[in-house]
Amino acid sequence: MSEVAPRQELLAQTEAAQARASSPDASAWVSANAGAGKTHVLKLRVLRLMLAGTPPERILCLTYTKAAAAEMAQRVFDELSEWATLGDERLSELIAQLLQRRPEPEDLVAARMLFARAIETPGGLKVQTIHAFCERLLQRFPLEAGVPPGFSILDDETAFTLRREAIDQVLSLANADPEGDLGQALALCVAKAAEERFDLLLGMALGERSWLRAVAQWQASTGPEGCEPVEAYYRRLFGLTANQTSDDLTNEMSEVLSSAVLARAAEALTSGGKLDQKLAAQLAIANRASTAAAKAVELGEALLTKSGTPRSDRQFVSKAVREAEPGLADALCNARDAFYKLKQQQVALELVLATTALVRLAEQVMQFYFEAKSRRAALDFEDLIDRTSALLGDANAAEWVLYKLDGGLDHILVDEAQDTSPAQWRVIQSLADEFFAGEGASETPRSVFAVGDEKQSIYSFQGAAPRMFDQAGQAFQAAARHAQQEWHRVPLTLSFRTVEPLLQAVDAIFADEGRVPGLTSGSAQIRHVALRTGEAGLFEVWPTVKPEEVEPSAAFDPLGEQSVRSPVKRLAEKIAERIENFLQNGEQLIS
């Protein structure tokens, strides 16, 4: 499409794409740029499904926030209420535009009845967040899902408080028994992380709930030493033997050069250049070390750089020494390489032990957190997704649940799909499994629809996995084609909101493949088209607002402590100041 295409041509092409995306006869995967009308397309699809005869209760529309769900439902009901009161001529125009054909008289009759049907639908039109859907499902089937009947939902603040109490409980137990499992695990974690980093690391571990649940199951199957399988797994992953200790590796590192070779090397290198003489002194010190640990430290100074990498041949033994003592030079190089390999193994072992300790602490925190929730007969938002995924993962239970769920579902629509987590995708895929089951599928047309944009993902928010948008689309596409069902992949690139200069700047920034490592489609697919062609715009690049550097006050001078404003707050103040100047100076943002 030409960038100078007339406005009407752009609109016509976009409307055609929206018609393909909203077709009730096909599943569709829509990639939509910012301002391309995602909510509008979603609304069109719901309306066309209802016009095609789909009962409102058999349509499930999942949005990302309660606000988005309310807006979506309001848009649908506003449109339906308008249809119920319009005259034939105007209604015929709207329905023709929606269906891309001249409506029949029965189409107009059906359109006028849809508002009443939607209002009278038991439970209402299902436009909700995935958490709300899962809560409703679990409330109806608590025994099948293994959750307390009549459970309550923890809000974010209460869940945070309970987790904090569980963490404090674990830390208290660890400090009360320093020689116990928790005490040793805490000591190891704190030794490997600065105080402010420990909370961050523990929080990241607690975020991996599925992994911690697997650890708990491992523990139940292997006895009280539940973390041993975890440590064994990581040892295998890093190529470490089962019983290898840090002391064993230290001893091996201290023995890469014998005392005789060390003495000979120190003597031979003394007559060399400046680097040779420095190496000779370091090897002599290592040879005089009284313990294996001290010797290993000195050898590390001699054989490795400050960053821990092997010294290069050019910076290690001079050419003169190599020619005079080729055998000695080879021995030193071999020792250097062997020492580096052993050092890497030691670092890996320390990482394995620290990770195992962190897993032990996190697993115990989650156990206390689970017990606190159980006492309150409560679930948090992540529980809603996990329990629903487990319930629908059981084929027998899923079939019964979906049958009892208002007679089942025929169409699933997912908004802001790029922010859907892997666990949430598992729920959606379980719901849609029978949609593409071939001969076993319902004769009623059934479809999956999703709209999103990887570029707009709030990375890692609530476990969002942008790559899953493309992966899930490919999986559903393969299933649809296997079942010989129609499938549409629809890009929506036209922006109704933003002016052309801003969109061109965005495209220019992301034209470099190195700037889009998180996008499965790569930079080739990043292209924005502005409806507001020919209108002016300004793209400014401001300097990065960095953290303020403040000199720490003396330990016993609390009044001398200087407050530090976060970069986010300072940037917000800068933006507010800029807008205030616009208003005071009467500056116009001419488009």
PDB file of C-alpha atoms in Angstrom, residues 128 387 416 576:
ATOM      1  CA  GLN A 128     -15.303  -9.969  31.521  1.00  0.00           C
ATOM      2  CA  ARG A 387      -7.026 -23.873  39.521  1.00  0.00           C
ATOM      3  CA  GLU A 416      -5.177  -7.304  24.473  1.00  0.00           C
ATOM      4  CA  ALA A 576       3.857  18.741  33.880  1.00  0.00           C
TER       5      ALA A 576
END
